[in-house]
mmCIF file of C-alpha atoms and ligand atoms in Angstrom:
data_model
loop_
_atom_site.group_PDB
_atom_site.id
_atom_site.type_symbol
_atom_site.label_atom_id
_atom_site.label_comp_id
_atom_site.label_asym_id
_atom_site.label_seq_id
_atom_site.Cartn_x
_atom_site.Cartn_y
_atom_site.Cartn_z
ATOM 1 C CA UNK E 1 -15.152 -87.513 16.815
ATOM 2 C CA UNK E 2 -12.426 -87.271 14.266
ATOM 3 C CA UNK E 3 -13.342 -84.439 11.905
ATOM 4 C CA UNK E 4 -12.314 -83.994 8.527
ATOM 5 C CA UNK E 5 -10.519 -80.492 9.042
ATOM 6 C CA UNK E 6 -9.227 -78.896 12.135
ATOM 7 C CA UNK E 7 -7.608 -75.486 11.485
ATOM 8 C CA UNK E 8 -7.762 -74.368 14.904
ATOM 9 C CA UNK E 9 -4.689 -76.856 15.679
ATOM 10 C CA UNK E 10 -2.687 -75.041 13.237
ATOM 11 C CA UNK E 11 -3.637 -71.361 14.412
ATOM 12 C CA UNK E 12 -3.207 -72.667 18.278
ATOM 13 C CA UNK E 13 0.365 -73.811 17.406
ATOM 14 C CA UNK E 14 1.158 -70.238 16.376
ATOM 15 C CA UNK E 15 -0.888 -68.628 18.829
ATOM 16 C CA UNK E 16 1.967 -66.514 20.688
ATOM 17 C CA UNK E 17 3.548 -65.453 17.315
ATOM 18 C CA UNK E 18 0.134 -64.760 15.628
ATOM 19 C CA UNK E 19 -0.939 -62.486 18.983
ATOM 20 C CA UNK E 20 2.353 -60.528 18.981
ATOM 21 C CA UNK E 21 1.434 -59.559 15.273
ATOM 22 C CA UNK E 22 -1.853 -58.902 15.687
ATOM 23 C CA UNK E 23 -0.780 -56.469 18.535
ATOM 24 C CA UNK E 24 1.783 -54.866 16.152
ATOM 25 C CA UNK E 25 -0.929 -54.063 13.530
ATOM 26 C CA UNK E 26 -3.248 -52.518 16.473
ATOM 27 C CA UNK E 27 -0.278 -50.202 17.732
ATOM 28 C CA UNK E 28 0.894 -49.385 14.014
ATOM 29 C CA UNK E 29 -2.777 -47.526 13.516
ATOM 30 C CA UNK E 30 -2.510 -48.880 9.626
ATOM 31 C CA UNK E 31 -5.170 -51.452 9.055
ATOM 32 C CA UNK E 32 -5.748 -51.543 5.307
ATOM 33 C CA UNK E 33 -2.888 -51.383 2.365
ATOM 34 C CA UNK E 34 -0.057 -50.928 4.674
ATOM 35 C CA UNK E 35 3.338 -52.250 5.684
ATOM 36 C CA UNK E 36 1.998 -55.909 6.529
ATOM 37 C CA UNK E 37 0.483 -56.011 3.192
ATOM 38 C CA UNK E 38 3.335 -54.905 1.125
ATOM 39 C CA UNK E 39 5.758 -57.008 3.031
ATOM 40 C CA UNK E 40 3.531 -60.271 2.412
ATOM 41 C CA UNK E 41 3.046 -59.501 -1.164
ATOM 42 C CA UNK E 42 6.957 -59.251 -1.360
ATOM 43 C CA UNK E 43 7.407 -62.296 0.532
ATOM 44 C CA UNK E 44 4.941 -64.212 -1.188
ATOM 45 C CA UNK E 45 6.518 -63.148 -4.639
ATOM 46 C CA UNK E 46 9.992 -64.706 -3.349
ATOM 47 C CA UNK E 47 8.278 -68.052 -2.457
ATOM 48 C CA UNK E 48 6.354 -68.427 -5.553
ATOM 49 C CA UNK E 49 9.172 -66.941 -7.704
ATOM 50 C CA UNK E 50 6.917 -64.595 -9.536
ATOM 51 C CA UNK E 51 7.368 -60.826 -10.249
ATOM 52 C CA UNK E 52 3.992 -59.478 -9.223
ATOM 53 C CA UNK E 53 1.560 -60.441 -6.146
ATOM 54 C CA UNK E 54 -1.611 -58.392 -5.425
ATOM 55 C CA UNK E 55 -3.602 -59.047 -2.210
ATOM 56 C CA UNK E 56 -7.320 -58.949 -2.536
ATOM 57 C CA UNK E 57 -10.066 -59.686 -0.205
ATOM 58 C CA UNK E 58 -10.780 -63.455 -0.878
ATOM 59 C CA UNK E 59 -10.356 -66.204 -3.613
ATOM 60 C CA UNK E 60 -13.368 -65.392 -5.652
ATOM 61 C CA UNK E 61 -12.538 -61.774 -5.763
ATOM 62 C CA UNK E 62 -9.104 -62.981 -7.000
ATOM 63 C CA UNK E 63 -10.795 -64.750 -9.934
ATOM 64 C CA UNK E 64 -13.495 -61.885 -10.438
ATOM 65 C CA UNK E 65 -10.670 -59.297 -10.508
ATOM 66 C CA UNK E 66 -8.261 -61.522 -12.850
ATOM 67 C CA UNK E 67 -10.873 -61.907 -15.428
ATOM 68 C CA UNK E 68 -11.677 -58.179 -15.349
ATOM 69 C CA UNK E 69 -8.042 -57.515 -15.679
ATOM 70 C CA UNK E 70 -8.075 -59.443 -18.859
ATOM 71 C CA UNK E 71 -11.179 -57.578 -20.250
ATOM 72 C CA UNK E 72 -13.171 -60.742 -20.178
ATOM 73 C CA UNK E 73 -16.622 -59.943 -20.006
ATOM 74 C CA UNK E 74 -20.182 -59.960 -21.508
ATOM 75 C CA UNK E 75 -20.206 -62.051 -24.983
ATOM 76 C CA UNK E 76 -17.095 -64.115 -23.854
ATOM 77 C CA UNK E 77 -16.972 -67.692 -23.342
ATOM 78 C CA UNK E 78 -14.285 -69.041 -20.587
ATOM 79 C CA UNK E 79 -13.820 -72.846 -20.099
ATOM 80 C CA UNK E 80 -13.521 -74.358 -16.984
ATOM 81 C CA UNK E 81 -14.207 -77.424 -15.013
ATOM 82 C CA UNK E 82 -17.836 -78.462 -13.880
ATOM 83 C CA UNK E 83 -15.992 -80.294 -10.933
ATOM 84 C CA UNK E 84 -14.914 -77.483 -8.524
ATOM 85 C CA UNK E 85 -16.123 -75.272 -5.883
ATOM 86 C CA UNK E 86 -19.032 -73.064 -7.342
ATOM 87 C CA UNK E 87 -17.102 -69.547 -7.106
ATOM 88 C CA UNK E 88 -14.745 -70.428 -10.215
ATOM 89 C CA UNK E 89 -17.905 -70.590 -12.394
ATOM 90 C CA UNK E 90 -19.399 -67.798 -10.286
ATOM 91 C CA UNK E 91 -16.892 -65.486 -11.295
ATOM 92 C CA UNK E 92 -17.260 -66.131 -14.944
ATOM 93 C CA UNK E 93 -20.709 -65.328 -14.538
ATOM 94 C CA UNK E 94 -20.064 -62.218 -12.433
ATOM 95 C CA UNK E 95 -18.190 -60.559 -14.995
ATOM 96 C CA UNK E 96 -21.034 -61.210 -17.475
ATOM 97 C CA UNK E 97 -19.065 -63.948 -19.395
ATOM 98 C CA UNK E 98 -20.719 -67.676 -19.945
ATOM 99 C CA UNK E 99 -18.952 -70.547 -18.300
ATOM 100 C CA UNK E 100 -18.352 -73.640 -20.824
ATOM 101 C CA UNK E 101 -17.957 -76.681 -18.965
ATOM 102 C CA UNK E 102 -15.466 -79.331 -19.950
ATOM 103 C CA UNK E 103 -15.575 -82.872 -18.229
ATOM 104 C CA UNK E 104 -12.615 -83.957 -16.213
ATOM 105 C CA UNK E 105 -9.846 -86.703 -16.260
ATOM 106 C CA UNK E 106 -11.401 -89.725 -14.228
ATOM 107 C CA UNK E 107 -8.022 -90.288 -12.366
ATOM 108 C CA UNK E 108 -6.700 -86.605 -11.501
ATOM 109 C CA UNK E 109 -10.389 -85.358 -11.283
ATOM 110 C CA UNK E 110 -9.076 -81.909 -12.904
ATOM 111 C CA UNK E 111 -10.186 -80.631 -16.529
ATOM 112 C CA UNK E 112 -9.384 -82.936 -19.436
ATOM 113 C CA UNK E 113 -6.939 -81.282 -21.470
ATOM 114 C CA UNK E 114 -7.914 -83.364 -24.444
ATOM 115 C CA UNK E 115 -11.285 -82.052 -24.359
ATOM 116 C CA UNK E 116 -10.692 -78.508 -24.531
ATOM 117 C CA UNK E 117 -10.071 -78.068 -28.003
ATOM 118 C CA UNK E 118 -13.349 -79.313 -29.273
ATOM 119 C CA UNK E 119 -15.248 -76.579 -27.284
ATOM 120 C CA UNK E 120 -13.229 -73.722 -28.384
ATOM 121 C CA UNK E 121 -15.548 -71.008 -30.406
ATOM 122 C CA UNK E 122 -14.876 -67.684 -31.638
ATOM 123 C CA UNK E 123 -16.038 -66.380 -28.576
ATOM 124 C CA UNK E 124 -13.607 -68.270 -26.320
ATOM 125 C CA UNK E 125 -11.599 -65.681 -24.189
ATOM 126 C CA UNK E 126 -9.921 -67.776 -21.558
ATOM 127 C CA UNK E 127 -9.496 -71.380 -19.714
ATOM 128 C CA UNK E 128 -9.678 -71.404 -15.804
ATOM 129 C CA UNK E 129 -8.027 -74.942 -15.078
ATOM 130 C CA UNK E 130 -8.476 -75.676 -11.337
ATOM 131 C CA UNK E 131 -5.579 -77.519 -9.413
ATOM 132 C CA UNK E 132 -8.315 -79.492 -7.419
ATOM 133 C CA UNK E 133 -7.919 -80.873 -4.198
ATOM 134 C CA UNK E 134 -4.371 -79.700 -4.355
ATOM 135 C CA UNK E 135 -3.390 -81.529 -7.378
ATOM 136 C CA UNK E 136 -1.824 -79.708 -10.306
ATOM 137 C CA UNK E 137 -3.506 -79.880 -13.784
ATOM 138 C CA UNK E 138 -1.843 -80.919 -16.988
ATOM 139 C CA UNK E 139 -0.471 -77.247 -17.709
ATOM 140 C CA UNK E 140 1.262 -78.430 -20.556
ATOM 141 C CA UNK E 141 -1.092 -79.693 -22.619
ATOM 142 C CA UNK E 142 -3.426 -76.820 -21.517
ATOM 143 C CA UNK E 143 -0.886 -74.374 -22.379
ATOM 144 C CA UNK E 144 -0.882 -75.969 -26.113
ATOM 145 C CA UNK E 145 -4.271 -75.305 -26.813
ATOM 146 C CA UNK E 146 -4.277 -71.843 -25.079
ATOM 147 C CA UNK E 147 -1.368 -70.888 -27.238
ATOM 148 C CA UNK E 148 -2.787 -72.204 -30.217
ATOM 149 C CA UNK E 149 -6.011 -70.423 -29.827
ATOM 150 C CA UNK E 150 -4.931 -67.326 -28.290
ATOM 151 C CA UNK E 151 -6.833 -67.873 -24.927
ATOM 152 C CA UNK E 152 -5.652 -66.389 -21.682
ATOM 153 C CA UNK E 153 -5.163 -68.906 -18.844
ATOM 154 C CA UNK E 154 -6.310 -68.170 -15.241
ATOM 155 C CA UNK E 155 -4.982 -70.899 -12.703
ATOM 156 C CA UNK E 156 -7.508 -71.519 -9.953
ATOM 157 C CA UNK E 157 -5.079 -72.434 -7.380
ATOM 158 C CA UNK E 158 -7.097 -71.528 -4.515
ATOM 159 C CA UNK E 159 -6.601 -75.275 -3.214
ATOM 160 C CA UNK E 160 -3.048 -75.678 -4.365
ATOM 161 C CA UNK E 161 -0.995 -73.280 -2.448
ATOM 162 C CA UNK E 162 2.869 -74.358 -2.711
ATOM 163 C CA UNK E 163 2.413 -77.184 -5.186
ATOM 164 C CA UNK E 164 4.721 -77.698 -7.722
ATOM 165 C CA UNK E 165 4.922 -78.941 -11.488
ATOM 166 C CA UNK E 166 8.293 -79.486 -13.065
ATOM 167 C CA UNK E 167 9.800 -77.153 -10.749
ATOM 168 C CA UNK E 168 7.418 -74.171 -11.137
ATOM 169 C CA UNK E 169 4.797 -73.353 -8.483
ATOM 170 C CA UNK E 170 1.114 -73.824 -9.688
ATOM 171 C CA UNK E 171 -0.380 -70.149 -10.104
ATOM 172 C CA UNK E 172 2.744 -69.054 -11.772
ATOM 173 C CA UNK E 173 2.306 -70.934 -14.994
ATOM 174 C CA UNK E 174 -0.515 -69.221 -16.983
ATOM 175 C CA UNK E 175 -1.021 -65.475 -17.411
ATOM 176 C CA UNK E 176 -2.647 -65.010 -13.967
ATOM 177 C CA UNK E 177 -2.817 -67.092 -10.660
ATOM 178 C CA UNK E 178 -5.587 -66.828 -8.288
ATOM 179 C CA UNK E 179 -5.434 -68.241 -4.366
ATOM 180 C CA UNK E 180 -7.584 -67.949 -1.404
ATOM 181 C CA UNK E 181 -6.717 -67.763 2.040
ATOM 182 C CA UNK E 182 -10.052 -68.893 3.245
ATOM 183 C CA UNK E 183 -9.505 -70.577 6.763
ATOM 184 C CA UNK E 184 -9.622 -74.090 5.586
ATOM 185 C CA UNK E 185 -7.067 -73.955 2.517
ATOM 186 C CA UNK E 186 -3.508 -74.983 2.750
ATOM 187 C CA UNK E 187 -1.969 -71.549 3.446
ATOM 188 C CA UNK E 188 -4.676 -69.684 5.240
ATOM 189 C CA UNK E 189 -5.800 -66.948 7.701
ATOM 190 C CA UNK E 190 -8.470 -66.510 10.449
ATOM 191 C CA UNK E 191 -10.907 -65.020 8.298
ATOM 192 C CA UNK E 192 -11.219 -64.410 4.559
ATOM 193 C CA UNK E 193 -8.112 -63.405 2.109
ATOM 194 C CA UNK E 194 -6.981 -63.918 -1.469
ATOM 195 C CA UNK E 195 -4.239 -63.044 -3.752
ATOM 196 C CA UNK E 196 -3.466 -62.595 -7.177
ATOM 197 C CA UNK E 197 -0.057 -63.488 -9.038
ATOM 198 C CA UNK E 198 1.269 -62.588 -12.638
ATOM 199 C CA UNK E 199 4.615 -62.026 -14.526
ATOM 200 C CA UNK E 200 2.931 -59.076 -16.530
ATOM 201 C CA UNK E 201 3.501 -55.709 -14.882
ATOM 202 C CA UNK E 202 0.429 -54.228 -16.876
ATOM 203 C CA UNK E 203 -2.054 -56.914 -15.531
ATOM 204 C CA UNK E 204 -0.535 -56.444 -12.108
ATOM 205 C CA UNK E 205 -1.149 -52.675 -12.279
ATOM 206 C CA UNK E 206 -4.631 -53.214 -13.582
ATOM 207 C CA UNK E 207 -5.483 -55.629 -10.700
ATOM 208 C CA UNK E 208 -4.078 -52.917 -8.280
ATOM 209 C CA UNK E 209 -6.660 -50.448 -9.511
ATOM 210 C CA UNK E 210 -9.150 -52.459 -9.814
ATOM 211 C CA UNK E 211 -9.253 -53.667 -6.054
ATOM 212 C CA UNK E 212 -9.199 -50.163 -4.877
ATOM 213 C CA UNK E 213 -12.378 -48.585 -6.561
ATOM 214 C CA UNK E 214 -10.676 -48.394 -10.122
ATOM 215 C CA UNK E 215 -8.265 -45.595 -8.634
ATOM 216 C CA UNK E 216 -4.681 -45.004 -8.924
ATOM 217 C CA UNK E 217 -4.441 -41.621 -7.338
ATOM 218 C CA UNK E 218 -6.621 -41.085 -4.451
ATOM 219 C CA UNK E 219 -10.319 -39.911 -5.207
ATOM 220 C CA UNK E 220 -9.657 -39.934 -9.071
ATOM 221 C CA UNK E 221 -11.384 -42.930 -10.535
ATOM 222 C CA UNK E 222 -10.425 -44.417 -14.225
ATOM 223 C CA UNK E 223 -13.066 -47.220 -14.144
ATOM 224 C CA UNK E 224 -15.402 -49.255 -11.967
ATOM 225 C CA UNK E 225 -13.826 -51.356 -9.795
ATOM 226 C CA UNK E 226 -14.406 -53.130 -6.364
ATOM 227 C CA UNK E 227 -13.475 -52.829 -2.678
ATOM 228 C CA UNK E 228 -11.402 -55.831 -2.247
ATOM 229 C CA UNK E 229 -8.246 -55.887 -0.170
ATOM 230 C CA UNK E 230 -6.631 -58.141 2.471
ATOM 231 C CA UNK E 231 -6.685 -56.557 5.815
ATOM 232 C CA UNK E 232 -3.333 -55.619 7.700
ATOM 233 C CA UNK E 233 -4.315 -58.366 10.541
ATOM 234 C CA UNK E 234 -4.241 -61.126 8.015
ATOM 235 C CA UNK E 235 -1.509 -60.133 5.929
ATOM 236 C CA UNK E 236 0.505 -60.033 9.342
ATOM 237 C CA UNK E 237 -1.234 -63.825 10.139
ATOM 238 C CA UNK E 238 -0.251 -64.817 6.463
ATOM 239 C CA UNK E 239 3.387 -63.743 6.796
ATOM 240 C CA UNK E 240 3.724 -66.063 9.768
ATOM 241 C CA UNK E 241 1.881 -68.970 8.099
ATOM 242 C CA UNK E 242 3.901 -68.767 4.884
ATOM 243 C CA UNK E 243 7.045 -69.584 6.760
ATOM 244 C CA UNK E 244 5.508 -72.799 7.879
ATOM 245 C CA UNK E 245 3.491 -74.095 4.316
ATOM 246 C CA UNK E 246 6.219 -76.266 3.346
ATOM 247 C CA UNK E 247 6.333 -78.166 6.359
ATOM 248 C CA UNK E 248 2.383 -78.313 6.699
ATOM 249 C CA UNK E 249 2.228 -79.326 2.881
ATOM 250 C CA UNK E 250 5.082 -82.186 3.671
ATOM 251 C CA UNK E 251 2.751 -83.206 6.447
ATOM 252 C CA UNK E 252 -0.306 -83.583 4.202
ATOM 253 C CA UNK E 253 1.994 -85.749 1.879
ATOM 254 C CA UNK E 254 3.044 -87.720 4.625
ATOM 255 C CA UNK E 255 -0.297 -88.420 5.585
ATOM 256 C CA UNK E 256 -1.451 -89.128 2.048
ATOM 257 C CA UNK E 257 1.308 -91.761 1.902
ATOM 258 C CA UNK E 258 -0.092 -93.342 5.139
ATOM 259 C CA UNK E 259 -3.525 -93.446 3.786
ATOM 260 C CA UNK E 260 -2.449 -95.183 0.448
ATOM 261 C CA UNK E 261 -3.280 -98.737 2.167
ATOM 262 C CA UNK E 262 -6.983 -97.816 1.884
ATOM 263 C CA UNK E 263 -6.545 -98.936 -1.884
ATOM 264 C CA UNK E 264 -6.191 -102.542 -0.843
ATOM 265 C CA UNK E 265 -9.525 -102.439 0.936
ATOM 266 C CA UNK E 266 -12.688 -104.022 -0.605
ATOM 267 C CA UNK E 267 -14.006 -101.535 -3.028
ATOM 268 C CA UNK E 268 -12.167 -98.307 -2.411
ATOM 269 C CA UNK E 269 -9.687 -96.508 -4.675
ATOM 270 C CA UNK E 270 -7.365 -93.710 -3.525
ATOM 271 C CA UNK E 271 -6.145 -90.669 -5.375
ATOM 272 C CA UNK E 272 -3.342 -90.695 -8.172
ATOM 273 C CA UNK E 273 -0.580 -88.434 -8.188
ATOM 274 C CA UNK E 274 2.296 -87.865 -10.290
ATOM 275 C CA UNK E 275 5.365 -87.439 -7.632
ATOM 276 C CA UNK E 276 6.674 -85.181 -5.269
ATOM 277 C CA UNK E 277 5.100 -81.835 -4.691
ATOM 278 C CA UNK E 278 2.505 -82.122 -7.600
ATOM 279 C CA UNK E 279 -0.370 -82.833 -5.008
ATOM 280 C CA UNK E 280 -0.982 -80.767 -1.842
ATOM 281 C CA UNK E 281 -3.587 -83.076 -0.675
ATOM 282 C CA UNK E 282 -5.797 -80.054 0.362
ATOM 283 C CA UNK E 283 -8.546 -82.630 0.462
ATOM 284 C CA UNK E 284 -7.648 -86.427 0.415
ATOM 285 C CA UNK E 285 -10.810 -88.002 -1.549
ATOM 286 C CA UNK E 286 -11.236 -91.829 -2.150
ATOM 287 C CA UNK E 287 -13.802 -93.235 -3.991
ATOM 288 C CA UNK E 288 -16.207 -96.213 -3.367
ATOM 289 C CA UNK E 289 -19.097 -97.281 -5.225
ATOM 290 C CA UNK E 290 -21.621 -97.117 -2.151
ATOM 291 C CA UNK E 291 -20.099 -93.824 -0.996
ATOM 292 C CA UNK E 292 -23.320 -92.735 0.840
ATOM 293 C CA UNK E 293 -23.166 -95.764 2.803
ATOM 294 C CA UNK E 294 -19.537 -95.617 3.706
ATOM 295 C CA UNK E 295 -20.346 -91.911 4.748
ATOM 296 C CA UNK E 296 -23.018 -93.235 7.402
ATOM 297 C CA UNK E 297 -20.952 -96.088 8.362
ATOM 298 C CA UNK E 298 -17.839 -93.714 9.353
ATOM 299 C CA UNK E 299 -20.386 -91.403 11.080
ATOM 300 C CA UNK E 300 -21.403 -94.031 13.080
ATOM 301 C CA UNK E 301 -17.904 -94.666 13.904
ATOM 302 C CA UNK E 302 -17.256 -91.222 14.838
ATOM 303 C CA UNK E 303 -15.146 -90.543 11.793
ATOM 304 C CA UNK E 304 -16.122 -87.349 9.682
ATOM 305 C CA UNK E 305 -16.195 -87.232 6.083
ATOM 306 C CA UNK E 306 -17.233 -84.978 3.283
ATOM 307 C CA UNK E 307 -18.553 -84.785 -0.214
ATOM 308 C CA UNK E 308 -16.729 -82.564 -2.752
ATOM 309 C CA UNK E 309 -18.941 -82.125 -4.638
ATOM 310 C CA UNK E 310 -22.300 -83.606 -4.417
ATOM 311 C CA UNK E 311 -23.648 -81.724 -8.017
ATOM 312 C CA UNK E 312 -21.604 -80.726 -10.860
ATOM 313 C CA UNK E 313 -21.670 -77.233 -11.903
ATOM 314 C CA UNK E 314 -23.527 -77.989 -15.356
ATOM 315 C CA UNK E 315 -26.166 -79.294 -13.569
ATOM 316 C CA UNK E 316 -26.851 -76.631 -10.674
ATOM 317 C CA UNK E 317 -30.195 -74.700 -10.743
ATOM 318 C CA UNK E 318 -28.474 -71.289 -11.756
ATOM 319 C CA UNK E 319 -26.957 -72.969 -14.507
ATOM 320 C CA UNK E 320 -30.364 -74.307 -16.207
ATOM 321 C CA UNK E 321 -30.503 -71.812 -18.621
ATOM 322 C CA UNK E 322 -27.029 -72.897 -20.291
ATOM 323 C CA UNK E 323 -28.954 -76.012 -21.269
ATOM 324 C CA UNK E 324 -26.800 -79.019 -20.065
ATOM 325 C CA UNK E 325 -28.636 -82.050 -19.681
ATOM 326 C CA UNK E 326 -27.699 -85.331 -17.397
ATOM 327 C CA UNK E 327 -25.036 -87.272 -19.032
ATOM 328 C CA UNK E 328 -23.556 -84.495 -20.746
ATOM 329 C CA UNK E 329 -20.523 -84.651 -18.698
ATOM 330 C CA UNK E 330 -20.455 -88.031 -17.380
ATOM 331 C CA UNK E 331 -17.173 -88.461 -15.545
ATOM 332 C CA UNK E 332 -17.935 -85.454 -13.339
ATOM 333 C CA UNK E 333 -21.439 -86.992 -12.848
ATOM 334 C CA UNK E 334 -19.800 -90.168 -11.858
ATOM 335 C CA UNK E 335 -17.226 -88.977 -9.407
ATOM 336 C CA UNK E 336 -19.936 -86.704 -7.722
ATOM 337 C CA UNK E 337 -21.621 -89.752 -6.589
ATOM 338 C CA UNK E 338 -18.407 -92.009 -5.680
ATOM 339 C CA UNK E 339 -16.097 -89.325 -3.973
ATOM 340 C CA UNK E 340 -15.597 -88.946 -0.226
ATOM 341 C CA UNK E 341 -13.183 -86.830 1.810
ATOM 342 C CA UNK E 342 -11.104 -88.444 4.601
ATOM 343 C CA UNK E 343 -9.762 -86.508 7.509
ATOM 344 C CA UNK E 344 -6.815 -84.673 6.168
ATOM 345 C CA UNK E 345 -4.617 -81.527 7.646
ATOM 346 C CA UNK E 346 -1.218 -81.223 9.092
ATOM 347 C CA UNK E 347 -2.109 -81.865 12.517
ATOM 348 C CA UNK E 348 -4.075 -84.837 12.075
ATOM 349 C CA UNK E 349 -2.409 -87.275 14.668
ATOM 350 C CA UNK E 350 -0.873 -90.574 13.971
ATOM 351 C CA UNK E 351 -3.379 -92.330 16.364
ATOM 352 C CA UNK E 352 -6.332 -90.540 14.690
ATOM 353 C CA UNK E 353 -5.334 -91.296 11.337
ATOM 354 C CA UNK E 354 -4.827 -95.129 12.554
ATOM 355 C CA UNK E 355 -8.362 -95.203 13.936
ATOM 356 C CA UNK E 356 -9.791 -93.886 10.388
ATOM 357 C CA UNK E 357 -7.809 -96.635 8.554
ATOM 358 C CA UNK E 358 -8.849 -99.376 10.791
ATOM 359 C CA UNK E 359 -12.431 -98.304 10.401
ATOM 360 C CA UNK E 360 -12.014 -98.265 6.982
ATOM 361 C CA UNK E 361 -10.593 -101.733 6.662
ATOM 362 C CA UNK E 362 -13.364 -103.014 8.827
ATOM 363 C CA UNK E 363 -16.093 -101.859 6.120
ATOM 364 C CA UNK E 364 -17.614 -104.777 4.167
HETATM 365 C C1 PLP B 1 -11.973 -71.686 -1.957
HETATM 366 C C2 PLP B 1 -12.003 -71.697 -3.268
HETATM 367 C C3 PLP B 1 -12.639 -70.532 -4.038
HETATM 368 C C4 PLP B 1 -13.015 -69.140 -3.391
HETATM 369 O O1 PLP B 1 -12.335 -69.012 -2.571
HETATM 370 P P1 PLP B 1 -13.166 -68.102 -1.314
HETATM 371 O O2 PLP B 1 -11.776 -67.345 -0.762
HETATM 372 O O3 PLP B 1 -13.605 -68.684 -0.399
HETATM 373 O O4 PLP B 1 -13.556 -66.497 -1.944
HETATM 374 C C5 PLP B 1 -12.480 -70.775 -5.611
HETATM 375 N N1 PLP B 1 -12.097 -71.652 -6.296
HETATM 376 C C6 PLP B 1 -11.751 -72.682 -5.451
HETATM 377 C C7 PLP B 1 -11.220 -73.931 -6.125
HETATM 378 C C8 PLP B 1 -11.774 -72.791 -4.155
HETATM 379 O O5 PLP B 1 -11.619 -74.082 -3.315
#
């Protein structure tokens, strides 16, 4: 069986270094908000070329804390894509705001910037573009609308660590960037983890307070916050993985190039990309009109695949109360029926990838 994702290969390749780092943390006696976390924040700032980075518990919390830091809450609307992992919209709902879903671009699968302005109301506070599958959103156009209507931009860069747009790392282009270090993400740990980045010192300080029970000074609390921090063990592991991320993302891009032959096979289309480094291929999703049949066929040949995502968020049961109908966001709805993800990870072997390609070539 060739599986879609195999993170253990990444971690096994670094097992010796990781074990040494974990031992170090054990010996240090400091397990939360210690040296490793601070060093990781410093190193990640250098890597992303941004002033402030704050570790948090996971990517979902990063989004929640970002919204809270901008005082987005009850009565506010936040625009985002219906074609993303649920956590993006969940974060908006968790702070009491209302998600407003904007349809996607049929080629990039990212929020369609030309549709945003029509949905701006007096209540709109922010936009959360998601760099889906690792591909950078059209930030220039999104920024134009945001500036015109005084909206914040929170980038959901959970699937796109290290991806660049015009020389800037995604996540550092808007007001706040959010990342996840869930094991399957491009940069990940052996557990949960997340990060917030910002140029703005005031926002950074607010996030630091919020992640630690609304407290700046120990046992003195200014507001209701969260317990959301990155453990020292994960920070130590992430420091090691950070030195590998460019190599790993490069390997993903190489594999994406090799997969592009699939475009010539009957009925298939492949993802588009605007050039070097703008796509990190967190997932390599192709389209086929008979997607479900293709998946069964691949399964019968021992090839894993995945559906990202089977039901757009505006049609989820939990959001029935928002009143969206089938057909309201047609591109997202169509893509939910057509997309399937092929095996993609830095240590997918050439032989494995060739097997996947040959099996797709043979599909009629
Ligand atoms: C993974 C992911 C999240 C949530 O991250 P967690 O660390 O799992 O909480 C949010 N948004 C997107 C687009 C993601 O892929």
